[in-house]
């Protein structure tokens, strides 16, 4: 039987593809949960304050799990179910996005605070200048 030159790109890819897709889906769902507030920390404004957001994370996550664990769907998409160790691997790569998002929010808060302080100082100096005229 003739072997296709392209078969090297298909065989044995189910696990890496499943892992990569799971990391990406998990990262995006975590980013969505973190985005409940643009400025405030996820610890100050928790995701469960927004039921629509929770639904918007739950449904795609459920669909992703179905694609991995329903054999017909998994085989059609070239995926396979993940083990507990695989999910730990996924978490190791996906969870740091929460830290990145929180650091970016903290930087944004700091920049905004400096801008607001500068605006207040400018307004105060204009008021002082008007009073001196």
C-alpha positions as a printed Julia matrix, in Angstrom:
133×3 Matrix{Float64}:
   0.0    0.0    0.0
   1.35   3.42  -0.93
   2.0    5.85   1.88
   1.1    9.47   1.29
   3.85  11.99   1.84
   1.35  14.08   3.8
   0.61  11.29   6.29
   3.61  12.35   8.36
   1.71  15.56   9.17
  -1.46  13.75  10.27
  -0.39  10.65  12.17
   0.35  11.16  15.84
  -0.91  14.74  15.93
  -4.12  14.15  17.85
  -2.53  14.59  21.28
  -0.42  17.69  20.47
  -3.39  19.26  18.67
  -5.68  18.48  21.61
  -3.18  19.98  24.05
  -2.6   23.09  21.96
  -6.3   23.69  21.41
  -7.03  23.14  25.1
  -4.33  25.61  26.14
  -5.68  28.23  23.73
  -9.31  27.71  24.75
  -8.39  27.8   28.44
  -6.32  30.95  28.03
  -9.12  32.73  26.2
 -11.71  31.71  28.78
  -9.43  32.9   31.61
  -8.85  36.19  29.76
 -12.6   36.6   29.4
 -13.09  36.04  33.13
 -10.34  38.54  33.87
 -11.97  41.08  31.56
 -15.01  41.45  33.83
 -13.39  44.82  34.61
 -10.97  46.67  32.36
  -9.27  48.49  35.23
 -10.0   46.59  38.42
  -8.41  43.36  39.52
 -10.29  40.1   39.14
 -10.0   39.91  42.95
 -11.8   43.24  43.38
 -14.52  42.66  40.76
 -15.05  38.89  40.64
 -16.39  37.2   37.49
 -19.46  35.82  39.26
 -20.82  39.37  39.35
 -21.65  38.95  35.64
 -23.89  35.96  34.89
 -23.72  36.56  31.13
 -19.95  36.38  31.26
 -20.12  33.12  33.19
 -22.5   31.71  30.6
 -20.22  32.97  27.83
 -17.32  31.07  29.37
 -19.25  27.98  30.43
 -20.83  27.21  27.04
 -17.62  27.35  24.93
 -15.8   25.36  27.62
 -18.54  22.73  27.55
 -18.37  22.62  23.75
 -14.6   22.21  23.89
 -14.89  19.34  26.37
 -17.54  17.72  24.18
 -15.26  17.98  21.13
 -12.49  16.27  23.07
 -14.51  13.51  24.74
 -17.21  12.63  22.19
 -15.36  10.06  20.05
 -17.06  10.96  16.75
 -16.31  14.66  17.16
 -12.76  14.05  18.32
 -11.92  11.77  15.41
 -13.45  14.14  12.84
 -11.36  17.03  14.22
  -8.19  15.01  14.74
  -8.35  15.35  18.53
  -8.3   12.96  21.45
  -9.39  12.98  25.12
  -6.9   14.4   27.61
  -5.75  12.7   30.79
  -5.54  14.32  34.22
  -1.8   14.88  33.66
  -2.58  16.5   30.31
  -4.99  18.93  32.02
  -2.3   19.81  34.57
   0.0   20.56  31.62
  -2.73  22.72  30.06
  -3.18  24.6   33.35
   0.57  25.27  33.63
   0.49  27.08  30.29
  -2.96  28.7   30.54
  -3.07  30.03  34.11
  -0.17  32.5   33.76
  -2.38  34.59  31.48
  -4.31  35.7   34.58
  -1.06  37.04  36.06
  -0.23  38.82  32.8
  -3.69  40.39  32.66
  -3.48  41.52  36.3
  -0.04  43.08  35.75
  -1.34  44.92  32.67
  -4.33  46.21  34.65
  -2.02  47.4   37.45
   0.15  49.25  34.94
  -2.97  50.79  33.4
  -4.21  51.93  36.82
  -0.82  53.49  37.56
  -0.7   55.33  34.23
  -4.28  56.56  34.67
  -3.58  57.74  38.23
  -0.58  59.77  37.01
  -2.65  61.3   34.21
  -5.45  62.23  36.62
  -2.96  63.75  39.06
  -1.41  65.83  36.27
  -4.86  67.01  35.14
  -5.76  68.04  38.71
  -2.48  69.91  39.07
  -3.03  71.69  35.74
  -6.56  72.67  36.75
  -5.36  73.92  40.14
  -2.62  76.01  38.55
  -5.1   77.51  36.06
  -7.47  78.39  38.9
  -4.59  80.0   40.81
  -3.57  81.95  37.71
  -7.15  83.19  37.23
  -7.33  84.34  40.84
  -4.07  86.25  40.5
  -5.35  88.26  37.54
